Coordinates of C-alpha atoms in Angstrom, one line a residue:
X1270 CA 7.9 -18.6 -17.4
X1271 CA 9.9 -15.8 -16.3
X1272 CA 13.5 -16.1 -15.8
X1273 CA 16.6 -14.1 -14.4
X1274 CA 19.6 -13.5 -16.6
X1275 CA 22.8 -12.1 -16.2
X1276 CA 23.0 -8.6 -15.5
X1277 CA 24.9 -5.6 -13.4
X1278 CA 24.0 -3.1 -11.0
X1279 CA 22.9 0.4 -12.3
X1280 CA 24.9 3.1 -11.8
X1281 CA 25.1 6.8 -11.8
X1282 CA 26.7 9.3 -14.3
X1283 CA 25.8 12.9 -13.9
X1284 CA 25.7 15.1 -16.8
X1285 CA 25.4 18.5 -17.7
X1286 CA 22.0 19.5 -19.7
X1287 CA 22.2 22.4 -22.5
X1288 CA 20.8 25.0 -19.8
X1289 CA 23.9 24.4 -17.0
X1290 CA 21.4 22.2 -15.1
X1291 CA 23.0 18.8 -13.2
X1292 CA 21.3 16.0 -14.2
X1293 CA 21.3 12.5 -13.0
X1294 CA 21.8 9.9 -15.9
X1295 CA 20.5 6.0 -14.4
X1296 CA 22.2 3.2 -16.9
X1297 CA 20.8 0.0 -15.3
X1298 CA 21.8 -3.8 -16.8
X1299 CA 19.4 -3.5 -19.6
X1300 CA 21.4 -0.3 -21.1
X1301 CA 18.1 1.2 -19.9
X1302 CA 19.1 5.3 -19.4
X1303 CA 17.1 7.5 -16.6
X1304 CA 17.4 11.0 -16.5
X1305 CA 15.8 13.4 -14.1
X1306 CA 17.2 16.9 -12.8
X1307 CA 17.6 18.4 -9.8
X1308 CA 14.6 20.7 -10.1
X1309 CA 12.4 17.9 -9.8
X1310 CA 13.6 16.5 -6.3
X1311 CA 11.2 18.4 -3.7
X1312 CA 10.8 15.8 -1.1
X1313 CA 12.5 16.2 1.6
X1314 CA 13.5 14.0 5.0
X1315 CA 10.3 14.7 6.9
X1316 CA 7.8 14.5 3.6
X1317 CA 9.2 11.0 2.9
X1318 CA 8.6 9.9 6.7
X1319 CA 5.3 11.1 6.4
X1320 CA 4.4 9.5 2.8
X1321 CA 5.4 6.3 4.6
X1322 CA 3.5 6.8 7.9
X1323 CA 0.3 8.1 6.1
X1324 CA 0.1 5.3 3.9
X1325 CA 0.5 2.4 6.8
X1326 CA -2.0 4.7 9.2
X1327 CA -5.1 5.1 7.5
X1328 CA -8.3 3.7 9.5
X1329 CA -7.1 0.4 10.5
X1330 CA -5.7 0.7 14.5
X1331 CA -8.8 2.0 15.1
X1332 CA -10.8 -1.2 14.5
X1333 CA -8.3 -4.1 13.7
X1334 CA -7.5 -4.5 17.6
X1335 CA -10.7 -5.8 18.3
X1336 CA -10.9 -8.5 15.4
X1337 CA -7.5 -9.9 16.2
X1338 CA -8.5 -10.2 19.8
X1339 CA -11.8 -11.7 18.8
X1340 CA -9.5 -14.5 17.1
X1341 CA -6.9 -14.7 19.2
X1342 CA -9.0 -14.7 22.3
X1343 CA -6.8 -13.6 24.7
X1344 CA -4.7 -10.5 25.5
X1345 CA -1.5 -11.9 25.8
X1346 CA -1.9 -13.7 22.6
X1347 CA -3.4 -10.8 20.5
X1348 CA -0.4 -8.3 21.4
X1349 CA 2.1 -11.5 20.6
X1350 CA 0.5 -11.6 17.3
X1351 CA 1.1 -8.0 16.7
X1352 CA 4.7 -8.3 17.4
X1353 CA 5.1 -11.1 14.9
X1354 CA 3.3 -8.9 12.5
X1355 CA 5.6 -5.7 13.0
X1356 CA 8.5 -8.3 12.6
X1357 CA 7.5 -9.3 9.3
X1358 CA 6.5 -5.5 8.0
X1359 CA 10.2 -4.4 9.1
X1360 CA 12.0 -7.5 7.2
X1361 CA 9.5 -6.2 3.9
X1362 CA 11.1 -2.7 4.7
X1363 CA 14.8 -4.1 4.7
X1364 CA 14.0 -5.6 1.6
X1365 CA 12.6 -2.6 -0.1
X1366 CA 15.3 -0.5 1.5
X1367 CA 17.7 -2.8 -0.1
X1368 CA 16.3 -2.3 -3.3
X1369 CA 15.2 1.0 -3.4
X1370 CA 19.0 2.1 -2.2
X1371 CA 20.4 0.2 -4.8
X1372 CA 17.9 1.6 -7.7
X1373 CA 17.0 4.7 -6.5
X1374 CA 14.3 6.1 -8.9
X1375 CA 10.6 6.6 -9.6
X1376 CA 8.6 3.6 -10.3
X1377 CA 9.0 1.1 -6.8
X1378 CA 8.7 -2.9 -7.3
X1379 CA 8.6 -2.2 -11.1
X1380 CA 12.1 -1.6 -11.5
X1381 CA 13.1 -4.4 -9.0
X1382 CA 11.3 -6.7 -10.8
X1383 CA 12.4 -5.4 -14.4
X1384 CA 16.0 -5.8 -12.9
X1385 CA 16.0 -9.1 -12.1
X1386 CA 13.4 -10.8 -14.4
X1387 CA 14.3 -10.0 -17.9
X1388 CA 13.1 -13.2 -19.9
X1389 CA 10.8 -13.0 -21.7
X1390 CA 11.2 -9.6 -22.5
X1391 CA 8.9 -7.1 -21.1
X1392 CA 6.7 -9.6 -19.9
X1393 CA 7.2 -8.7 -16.3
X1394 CA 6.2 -5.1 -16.6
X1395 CA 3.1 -6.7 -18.5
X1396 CA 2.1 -9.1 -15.6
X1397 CA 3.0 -5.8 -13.1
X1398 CA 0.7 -3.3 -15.6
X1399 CA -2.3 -5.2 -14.4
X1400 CA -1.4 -4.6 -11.2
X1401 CA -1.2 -1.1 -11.5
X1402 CA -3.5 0.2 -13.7
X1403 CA -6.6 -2.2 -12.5
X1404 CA -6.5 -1.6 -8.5
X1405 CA -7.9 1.4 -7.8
X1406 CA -6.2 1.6 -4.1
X1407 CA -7.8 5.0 -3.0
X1408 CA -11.2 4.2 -3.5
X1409 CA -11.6 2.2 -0.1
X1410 CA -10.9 4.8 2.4
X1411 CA -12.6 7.7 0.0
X1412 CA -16.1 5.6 1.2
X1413 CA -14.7 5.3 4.9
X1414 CA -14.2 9.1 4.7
X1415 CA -17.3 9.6 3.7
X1416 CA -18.7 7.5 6.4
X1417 CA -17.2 9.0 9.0
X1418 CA -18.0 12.8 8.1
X1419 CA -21.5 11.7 8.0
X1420 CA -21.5 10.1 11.5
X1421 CA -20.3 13.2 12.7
X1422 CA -22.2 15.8 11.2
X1423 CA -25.4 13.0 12.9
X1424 CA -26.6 12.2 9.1
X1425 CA -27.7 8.9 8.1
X1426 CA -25.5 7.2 5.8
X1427 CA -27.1 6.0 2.9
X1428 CA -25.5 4.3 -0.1
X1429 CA -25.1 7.4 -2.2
X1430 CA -24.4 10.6 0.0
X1431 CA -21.5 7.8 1.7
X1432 CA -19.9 7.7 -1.8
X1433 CA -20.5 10.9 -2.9
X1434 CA -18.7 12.6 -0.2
X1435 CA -16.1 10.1 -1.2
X1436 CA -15.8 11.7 -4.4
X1437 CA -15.6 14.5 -3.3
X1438 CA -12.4 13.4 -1.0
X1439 CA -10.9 11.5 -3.7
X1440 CA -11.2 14.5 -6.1
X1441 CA -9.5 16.5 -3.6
X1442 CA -6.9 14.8 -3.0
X1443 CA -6.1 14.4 -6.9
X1444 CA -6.0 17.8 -7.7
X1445 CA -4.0 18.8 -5.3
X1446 CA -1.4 16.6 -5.9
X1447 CA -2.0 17.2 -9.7
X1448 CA -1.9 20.9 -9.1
X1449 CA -0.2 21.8 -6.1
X1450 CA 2.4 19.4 -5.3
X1451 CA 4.2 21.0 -2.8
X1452 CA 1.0 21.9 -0.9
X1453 CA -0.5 18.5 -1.0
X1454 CA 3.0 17.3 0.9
X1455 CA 2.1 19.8 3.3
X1456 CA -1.2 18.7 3.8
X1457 CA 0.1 15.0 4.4
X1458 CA 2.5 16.5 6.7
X1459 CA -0.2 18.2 8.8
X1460 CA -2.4 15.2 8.4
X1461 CA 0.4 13.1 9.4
X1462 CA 0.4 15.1 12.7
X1463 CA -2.9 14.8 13.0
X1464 CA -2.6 11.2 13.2
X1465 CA 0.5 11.1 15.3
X1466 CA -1.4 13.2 17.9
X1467 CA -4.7 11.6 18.0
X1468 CA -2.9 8.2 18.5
X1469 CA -0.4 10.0 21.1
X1470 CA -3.9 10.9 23.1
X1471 CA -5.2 7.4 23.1
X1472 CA -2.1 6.1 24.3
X1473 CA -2.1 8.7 27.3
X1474 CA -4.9 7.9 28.0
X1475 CA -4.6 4.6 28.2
X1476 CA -1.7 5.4 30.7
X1477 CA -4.5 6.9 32.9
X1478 CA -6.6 3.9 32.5
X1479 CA -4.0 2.1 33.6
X1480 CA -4.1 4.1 37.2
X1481 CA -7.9 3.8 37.3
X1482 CA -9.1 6.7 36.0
X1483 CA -11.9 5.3 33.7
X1484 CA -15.9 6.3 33.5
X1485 CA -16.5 2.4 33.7
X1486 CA -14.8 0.4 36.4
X1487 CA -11.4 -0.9 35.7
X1488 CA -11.7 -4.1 33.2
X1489 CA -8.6 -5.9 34.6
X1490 CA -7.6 -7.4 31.1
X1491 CA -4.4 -7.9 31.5
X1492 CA -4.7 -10.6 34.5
X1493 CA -4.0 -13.7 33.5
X1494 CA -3.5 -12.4 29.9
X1495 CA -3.6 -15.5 28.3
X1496 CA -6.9 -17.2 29.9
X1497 CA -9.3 -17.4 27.0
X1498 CA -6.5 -18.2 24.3
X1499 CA -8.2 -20.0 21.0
X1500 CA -7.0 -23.3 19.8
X1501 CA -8.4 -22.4 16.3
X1502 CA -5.4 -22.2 13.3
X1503 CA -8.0 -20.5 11.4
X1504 CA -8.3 -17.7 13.8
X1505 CA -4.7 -17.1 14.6
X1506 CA -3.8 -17.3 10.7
X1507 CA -6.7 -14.4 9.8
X1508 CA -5.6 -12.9 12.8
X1509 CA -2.0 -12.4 11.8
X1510 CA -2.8 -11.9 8.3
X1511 CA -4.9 -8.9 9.4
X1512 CA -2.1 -8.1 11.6
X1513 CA 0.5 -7.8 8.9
X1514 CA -1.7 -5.9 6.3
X1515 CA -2.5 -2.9 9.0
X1516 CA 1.8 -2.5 8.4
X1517 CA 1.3 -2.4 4.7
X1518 CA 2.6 1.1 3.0
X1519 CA 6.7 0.9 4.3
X1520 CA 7.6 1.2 1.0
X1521 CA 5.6 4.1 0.0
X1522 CA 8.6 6.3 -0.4
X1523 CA 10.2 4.2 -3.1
X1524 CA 7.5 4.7 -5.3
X1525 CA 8.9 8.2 -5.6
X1526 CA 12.5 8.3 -5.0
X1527 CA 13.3 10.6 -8.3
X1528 CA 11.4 13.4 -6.5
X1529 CA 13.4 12.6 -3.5
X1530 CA 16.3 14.9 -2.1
X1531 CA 19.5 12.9 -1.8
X1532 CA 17.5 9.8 -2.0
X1533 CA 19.9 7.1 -0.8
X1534 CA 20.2 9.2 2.1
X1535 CA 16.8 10.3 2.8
X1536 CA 15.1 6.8 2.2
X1537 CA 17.8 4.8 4.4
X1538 CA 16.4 7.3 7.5
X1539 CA 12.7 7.3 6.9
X1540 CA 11.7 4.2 6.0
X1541 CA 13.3 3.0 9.2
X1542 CA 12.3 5.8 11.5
X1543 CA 8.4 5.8 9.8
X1544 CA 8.2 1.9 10.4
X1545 CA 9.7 2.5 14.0
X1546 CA 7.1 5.2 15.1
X1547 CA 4.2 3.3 13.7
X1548 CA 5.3 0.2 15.3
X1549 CA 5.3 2.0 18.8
X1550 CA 1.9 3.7 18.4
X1551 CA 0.5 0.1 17.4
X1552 CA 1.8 -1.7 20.3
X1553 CA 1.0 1.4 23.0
X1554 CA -2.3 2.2 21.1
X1555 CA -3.1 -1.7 22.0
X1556 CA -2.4 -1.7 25.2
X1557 CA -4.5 1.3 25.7
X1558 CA -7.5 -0.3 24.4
X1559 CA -7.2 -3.3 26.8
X1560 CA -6.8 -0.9 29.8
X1561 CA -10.2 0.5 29.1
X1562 CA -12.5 -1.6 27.5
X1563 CA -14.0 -4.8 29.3
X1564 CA -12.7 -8.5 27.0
X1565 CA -16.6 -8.8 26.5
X1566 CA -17.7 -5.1 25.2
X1567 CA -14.3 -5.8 22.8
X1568 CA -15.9 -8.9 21.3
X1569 CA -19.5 -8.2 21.4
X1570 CA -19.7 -4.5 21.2
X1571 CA -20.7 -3.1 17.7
X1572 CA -18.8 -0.2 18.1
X1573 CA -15.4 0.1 17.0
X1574 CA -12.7 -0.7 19.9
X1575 CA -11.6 2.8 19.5
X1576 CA -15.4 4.4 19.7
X1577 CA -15.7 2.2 22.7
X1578 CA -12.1 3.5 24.4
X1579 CA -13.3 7.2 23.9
X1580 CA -17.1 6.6 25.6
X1581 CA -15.0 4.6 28.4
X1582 CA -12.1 6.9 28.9
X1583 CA -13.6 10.4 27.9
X1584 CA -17.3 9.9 28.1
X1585 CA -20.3 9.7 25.3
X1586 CA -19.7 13.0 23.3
X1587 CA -16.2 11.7 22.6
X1588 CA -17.4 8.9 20.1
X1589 CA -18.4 11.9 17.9
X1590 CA -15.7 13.4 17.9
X1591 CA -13.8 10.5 16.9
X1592 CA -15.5 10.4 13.5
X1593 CA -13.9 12.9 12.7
X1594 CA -10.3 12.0 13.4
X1595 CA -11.3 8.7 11.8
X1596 CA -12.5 11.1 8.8
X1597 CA -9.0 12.7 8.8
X1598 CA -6.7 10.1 8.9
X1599 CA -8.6 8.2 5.9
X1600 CA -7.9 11.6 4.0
X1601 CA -4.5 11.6 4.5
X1602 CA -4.2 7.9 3.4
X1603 CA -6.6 8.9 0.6
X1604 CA -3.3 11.3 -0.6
X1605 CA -1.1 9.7 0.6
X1606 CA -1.7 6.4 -1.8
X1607 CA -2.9 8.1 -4.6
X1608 CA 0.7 10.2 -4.4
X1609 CA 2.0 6.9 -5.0
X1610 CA 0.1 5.0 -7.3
X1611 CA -0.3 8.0 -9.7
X1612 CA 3.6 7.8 -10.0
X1613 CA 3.5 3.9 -10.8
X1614 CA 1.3 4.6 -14.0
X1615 CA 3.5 7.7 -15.2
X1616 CA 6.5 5.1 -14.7
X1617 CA 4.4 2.7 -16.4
X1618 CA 4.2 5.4 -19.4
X1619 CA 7.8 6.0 -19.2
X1620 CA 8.3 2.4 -19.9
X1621 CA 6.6 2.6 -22.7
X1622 CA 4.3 0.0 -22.4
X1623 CA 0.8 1.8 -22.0
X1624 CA -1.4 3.1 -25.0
X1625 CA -0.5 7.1 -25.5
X1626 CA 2.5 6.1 -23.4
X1627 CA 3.6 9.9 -23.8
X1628 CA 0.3 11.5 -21.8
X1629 CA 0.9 8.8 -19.0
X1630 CA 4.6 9.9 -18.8
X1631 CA 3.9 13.4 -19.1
X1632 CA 4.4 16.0 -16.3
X1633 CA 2.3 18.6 -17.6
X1634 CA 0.9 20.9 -16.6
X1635 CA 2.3 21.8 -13.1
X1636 CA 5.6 19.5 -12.6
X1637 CA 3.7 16.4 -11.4
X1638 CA 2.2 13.7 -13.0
X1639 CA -1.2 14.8 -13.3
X1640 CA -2.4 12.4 -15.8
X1641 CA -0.9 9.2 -14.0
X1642 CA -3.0 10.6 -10.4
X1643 CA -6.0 10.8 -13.3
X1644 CA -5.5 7.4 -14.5
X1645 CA -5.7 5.9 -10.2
X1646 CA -8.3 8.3 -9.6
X1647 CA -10.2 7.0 -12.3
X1648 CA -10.4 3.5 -11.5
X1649 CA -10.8 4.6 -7.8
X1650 CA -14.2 6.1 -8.6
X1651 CA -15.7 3.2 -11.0
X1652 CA -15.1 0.7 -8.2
X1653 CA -16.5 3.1 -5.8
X1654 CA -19.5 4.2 -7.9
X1655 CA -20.1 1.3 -10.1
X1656 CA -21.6 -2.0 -8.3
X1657 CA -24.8 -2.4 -6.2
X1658 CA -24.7 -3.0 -2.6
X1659 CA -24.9 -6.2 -1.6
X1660 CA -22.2 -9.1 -2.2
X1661 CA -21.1 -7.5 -5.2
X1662 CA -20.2 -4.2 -3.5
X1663 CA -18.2 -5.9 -0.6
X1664 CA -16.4 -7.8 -2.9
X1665 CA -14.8 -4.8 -5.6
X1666 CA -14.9 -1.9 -2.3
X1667 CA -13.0 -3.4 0.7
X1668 CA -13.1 -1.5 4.1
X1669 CA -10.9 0.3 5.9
X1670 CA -7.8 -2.4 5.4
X1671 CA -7.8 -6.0 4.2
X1672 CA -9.9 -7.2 7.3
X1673 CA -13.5 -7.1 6.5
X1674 CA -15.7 -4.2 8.4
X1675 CA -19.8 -4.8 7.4
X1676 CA -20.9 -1.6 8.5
X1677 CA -24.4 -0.9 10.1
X1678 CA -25.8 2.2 11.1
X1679 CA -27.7 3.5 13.4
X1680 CA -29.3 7.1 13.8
X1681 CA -27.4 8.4 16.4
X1682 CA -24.4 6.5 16.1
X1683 CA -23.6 4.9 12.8
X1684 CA -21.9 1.8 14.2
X1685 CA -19.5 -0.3 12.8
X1686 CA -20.5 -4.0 13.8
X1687 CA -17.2 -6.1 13.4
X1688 CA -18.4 -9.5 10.5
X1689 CA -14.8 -11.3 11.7
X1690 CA -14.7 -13.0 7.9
X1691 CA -12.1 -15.9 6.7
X1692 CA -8.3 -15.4 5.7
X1693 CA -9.4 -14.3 2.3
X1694 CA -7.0 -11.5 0.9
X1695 CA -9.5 -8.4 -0.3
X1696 CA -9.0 -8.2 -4.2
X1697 CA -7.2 -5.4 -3.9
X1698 CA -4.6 -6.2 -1.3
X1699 CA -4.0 -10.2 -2.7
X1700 CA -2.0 -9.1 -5.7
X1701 CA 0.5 -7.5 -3.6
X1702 CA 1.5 -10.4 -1.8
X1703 CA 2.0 -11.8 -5.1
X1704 CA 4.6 -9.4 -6.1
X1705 CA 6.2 -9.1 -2.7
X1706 CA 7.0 -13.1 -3.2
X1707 CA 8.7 -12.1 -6.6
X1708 CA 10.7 -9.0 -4.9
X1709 CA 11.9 -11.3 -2.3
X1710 CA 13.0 -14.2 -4.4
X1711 CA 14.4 -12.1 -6.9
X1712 CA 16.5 -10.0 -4.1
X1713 CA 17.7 -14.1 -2.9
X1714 CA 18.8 -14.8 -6.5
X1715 CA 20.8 -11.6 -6.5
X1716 CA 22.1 -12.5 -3.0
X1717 CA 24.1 -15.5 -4.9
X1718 CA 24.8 -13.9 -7.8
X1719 CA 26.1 -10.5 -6.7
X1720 CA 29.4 -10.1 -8.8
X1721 CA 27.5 -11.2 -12.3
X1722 CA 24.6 -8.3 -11.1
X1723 CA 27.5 -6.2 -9.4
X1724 CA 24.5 -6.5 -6.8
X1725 CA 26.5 -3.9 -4.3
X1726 CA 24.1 -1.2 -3.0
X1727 CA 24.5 0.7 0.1
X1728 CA 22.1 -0.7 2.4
X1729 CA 21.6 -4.5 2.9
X1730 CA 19.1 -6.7 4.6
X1731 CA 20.6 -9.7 4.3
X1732 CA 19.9 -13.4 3.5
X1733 CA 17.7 -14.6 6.9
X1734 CA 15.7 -11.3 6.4
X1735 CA 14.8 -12.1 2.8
X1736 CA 14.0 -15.2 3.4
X1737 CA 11.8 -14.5 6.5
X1738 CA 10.1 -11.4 4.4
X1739 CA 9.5 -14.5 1.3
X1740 CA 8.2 -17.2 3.3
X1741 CA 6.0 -14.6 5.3
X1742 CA 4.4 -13.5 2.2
X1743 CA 4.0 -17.1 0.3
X1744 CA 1.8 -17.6 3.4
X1745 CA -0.4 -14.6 2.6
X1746 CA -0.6 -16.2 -0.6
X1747 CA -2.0 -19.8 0.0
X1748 CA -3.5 -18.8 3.6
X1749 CA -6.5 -17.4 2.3
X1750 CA -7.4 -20.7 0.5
X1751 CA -7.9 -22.0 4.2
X1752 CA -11.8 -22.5 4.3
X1753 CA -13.5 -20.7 7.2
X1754 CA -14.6 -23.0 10.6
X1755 CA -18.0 -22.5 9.4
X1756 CA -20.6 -21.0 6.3
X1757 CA -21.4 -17.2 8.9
X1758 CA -17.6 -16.8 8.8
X1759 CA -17.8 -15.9 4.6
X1760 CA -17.9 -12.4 4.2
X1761 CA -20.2 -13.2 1.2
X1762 CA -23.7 -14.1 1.0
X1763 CA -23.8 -16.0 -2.0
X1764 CA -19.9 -15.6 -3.3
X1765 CA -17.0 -18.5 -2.6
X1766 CA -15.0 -17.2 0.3
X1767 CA -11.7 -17.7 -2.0
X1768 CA -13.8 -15.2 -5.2
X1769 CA -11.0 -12.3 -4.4
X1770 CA -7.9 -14.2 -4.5
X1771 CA -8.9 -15.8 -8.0
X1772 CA -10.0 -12.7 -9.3
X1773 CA -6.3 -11.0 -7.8
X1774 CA -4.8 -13.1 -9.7
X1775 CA -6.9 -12.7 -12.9
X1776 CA -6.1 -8.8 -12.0
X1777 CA -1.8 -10.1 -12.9
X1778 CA -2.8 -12.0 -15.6
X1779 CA -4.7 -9.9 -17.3
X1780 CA -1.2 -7.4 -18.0
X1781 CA 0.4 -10.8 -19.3
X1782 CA -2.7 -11.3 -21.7
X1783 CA -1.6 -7.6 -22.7
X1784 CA 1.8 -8.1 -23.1
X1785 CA 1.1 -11.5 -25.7
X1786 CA -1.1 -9.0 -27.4
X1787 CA 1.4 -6.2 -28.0
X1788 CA 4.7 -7.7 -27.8
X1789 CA 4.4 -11.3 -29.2
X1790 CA 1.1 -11.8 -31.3
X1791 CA 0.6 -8.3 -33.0
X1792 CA 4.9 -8.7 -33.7
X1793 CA 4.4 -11.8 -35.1
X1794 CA 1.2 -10.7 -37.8
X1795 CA 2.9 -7.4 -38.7
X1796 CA 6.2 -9.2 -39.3
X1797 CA 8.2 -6.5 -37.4
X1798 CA 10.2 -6.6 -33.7
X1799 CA 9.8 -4.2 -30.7
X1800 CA 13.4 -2.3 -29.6
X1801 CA 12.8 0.0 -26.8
X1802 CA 14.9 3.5 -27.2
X1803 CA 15.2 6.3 -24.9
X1804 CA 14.1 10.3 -25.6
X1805 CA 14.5 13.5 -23.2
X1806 CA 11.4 15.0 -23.0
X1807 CA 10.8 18.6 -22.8
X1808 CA 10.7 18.1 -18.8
X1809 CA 14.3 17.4 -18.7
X1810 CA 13.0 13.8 -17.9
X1811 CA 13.4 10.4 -20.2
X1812 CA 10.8 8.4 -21.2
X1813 CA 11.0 4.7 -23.3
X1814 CA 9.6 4.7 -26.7
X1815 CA 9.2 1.5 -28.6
X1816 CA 9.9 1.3 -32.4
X1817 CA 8.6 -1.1 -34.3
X1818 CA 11.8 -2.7 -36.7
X1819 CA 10.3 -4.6 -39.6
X1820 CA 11.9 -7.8 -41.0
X1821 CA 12.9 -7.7 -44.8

């Protein structure tokens, strides 16, 4: 079992490198030392804003609307279910802003965790290693890329030129962020404006379609808002589950915060301010759709709700169009997460718990961490290449977020028929909620034991918010075990509808099975002890190195 010892709060002695250089020395509880330098810190305020609102706006608010409506049933319900949704996503920011204020440096829920769980040693970066290295996050909305190009250039999508293409968007975005750092934040930013302004257009629009001005006549979904509200738990669970995973990425810029400029500063405006925006575009971009498209063309249609919005509100030629907007905001999610993870596996290498720990927590050869991006992109393209289609394809490759999207298409308009599936977490998205339950408990303990932790960082989100953000996510956790009203609901043929949570939490266990291996069993045989001891590397950066100390 893991348990939470006694510790203090890290804190932060400059020094002065051979060359002149500041750099900032991190000596957390653990005697644990992090070094970086000032050279290294090339995110600014608006990068970080957009790292957070590229990751939470991928593909999502284009289709989600219309399966929470489907289960809520009713207008007024589905937009009250959003709101509970953006309530929980900005107690989870809190959280992380808490945390990621108070341990400002590279590496996200791994340090949290290592901060407050420190019994049996190293087993919590073990159980979080599995986490890591075995999700490949970008690979789902490399496929919707590819899907999307293809409707628009009027191409049938078949299994292969749909994944190639997302190879070919994956690649892209890891070697630009592997080779051209500073131009891949760009291109996030630009993306990230993209985005903003396609969402800005719908929500105009749907200000018009407010006043009438439709190609339909004028659906009239917001009298009596509630009529048609469903008496199913199961529907408004999945509903709100769906809700809250469409908010998932306000913690993308902790992932990163060694690369950040003055990053107490710089994380304590954008996470808020990204979280904020996103929150207003959801709700607006909502209300849009409802002021355009008929309750029944919402449920029944196969086109996504935003597909329909565009035919309704700007005529036929608009639905192509929006493939490609669609096609661009799954890019910049596609770099926007692989930024991210690749940083996890070079922390991950810093720790010094990988294999060839020193290639993972290398930054060769262009001051980013090339080989961590390789390691994500890697996985990304075996789950996207690897299985057949069919049951075993829906299960490793989830659509465009944690609701489940089975995609037909047809010749002139590759349609996206909406198979509303049960509460079950995709296998990539269940793990997290896992985690997030840890992070939140673990800030509670440190809430009542702040002077042994000297738990005193700048930003706080208080007890009721922690305990909201826990509660919210051990409900993500056992929700999914809900069985589904009925068989057609599964989003498997043959599979158990619960398949992806087991196998999410296989995905955990599977780092603690590595960790036995390395630090207890192979110890034990070889008659030696692991210490953990900290180097500068040649990239004015340190990295953990574990000696093995044999017993006389």
């Amino acid at each position: 079992m893991l348990s939470i010892s006694d510790g203090e709060q890290s804190h932060h002695e400059p020094s002065k490198a051979s060359d002149g250089a500041d750099r900032h020395v991190i000596v957390d509880s653990s005697d644990d030392v992090y070094q970086t330098s000032e050279s290294r810190r090339q995110i600014g305020l608006v990068s970080a804003i957009f790292l957070i609102f590229n990751r939470m706006i991928g593909t999502g608010i284009f289709a989600t609307p219309s399966a929470i409506f489907s289960l809520s049933g009713s207008v007024g319900l589905s937009l009250f279910i959003w709101v509970a949704g953006m309530l929980i996503a900005f107690a989870g920011m809190l959280v992380y802003l808490e945390f990621g204020t108070g341990l400002p440096r590279n590496g996200g829920e791994k340090n949290y965790l290592e901060f407050v769980y420190r019994r049996p040693k190293f087993l919590v970066t073990g159980f979080y290693t599995g986490y890591v290295v075995l999700l490949g996050w970008a690979g789902s909305n490399s496929v919707v890329f590819g899907e999307y190009i293809l409707n628009a250039a009027q191409v049938e999508v078949n299994r292969w030129n749909q994944r190639g293409i997302g190879l070919a968007c994956i690649t892209a975005a890891f070697l630009i962020h592997g080779l051209a750092l500073k131009w891949g934040l760009r291109l996030q930013n630009v993306l990230g404006m993209i985005k903003l302004i396609i969402l800005l257009l719908i929500i105009f629009a749907g200000f018009a379609a407010l006043g009438g001005h439709l190609k339909i006549e004028k659906p009239h979904n917001f009298d009596n808002a509630f009529h048609g509200t469903t008496g199913s738990a199961y529907g408004v669970v999945t509903a709100l589950y769906n809700v809250i995973w469409s908010y998932i990425g306000y913690s993308n810029a902790n992932y990163a915060m060694s690369e950040i400029k003055n990053p107490v500063r710089t994380l304590r405006i954008a996470a808020p301010v990204a979280i904020t925006i996103v929150s207003i575009l959801y709700m607006l971009a909502n209300i849009a759709y409802f002021a355009a498209v008929p309750r029944e063309e919402i449920i029944s249609s196969g086109r996504i709700l935003a597909a329909s919005f565009f035919r309704n509100v700007f005529g036929p030629k608009a639905e192509r169009a929006l493939s490609v907007f669609v096609a661009l905001s799954a890019f910049g999610n596609v770099l926007s997460v692989i930024f991210s993870q690749g940083r996890l596996v070079q922390e991950l290498g810093r720790e010094g718990i990988l294999p060839f720990s020193k290639v993972w927590a290398s930054n060769k050869p262009l001051n980013a961490p090339f080989m961590g991006l390789f390691e994500h992109w890697l996985v990304s393209v075996i789950i996207m290449l690897a299985p057949p289609p069919g049951d075993a394809y829906t299960f490793s490759m989830p659509t465009p977020s944690p609701k489940t999207l089975t995609c037909t298409f047809s010749m002139r308009f590759k349609r996206l028929t909406l198979h509303l599936a049960s509460t079950v977490l995709n296998v990539i998205s269940y793990p997290l909620s896992i985690v997030n339950i840890f992070v939140a408990f673990g800030l509670t303990y440190l809430y009542f034991n702040r002077d042994k932790y000297n738990w005193h960082p700048p930003i706080r989100a208080s007890l009721p918010v922690t305990l909201f953000f826990l509660l919210s996510n051990i409900y993500l956790a056992v929700a999914p075990y809900v069985p589904p009203d009925s068989p057609d609901q599964n989003i498997y043929t043959s599979l158990p509808y619960w398949l992806q949570c087991v196998v999410g939490l296989g995905i955990i266990a599977a780092g603690g099975v590595y960790w036995i291996i390395w630090a207890v069993v192979l110890p034990r045989l070889g008659k030696y002890e692991l210490e953990k001891e900290v180097i500068v590397g040649s990239d004015g950066w340190t990295r953990n190195i574990f000696v093995k100390n044999y017993r006389k």
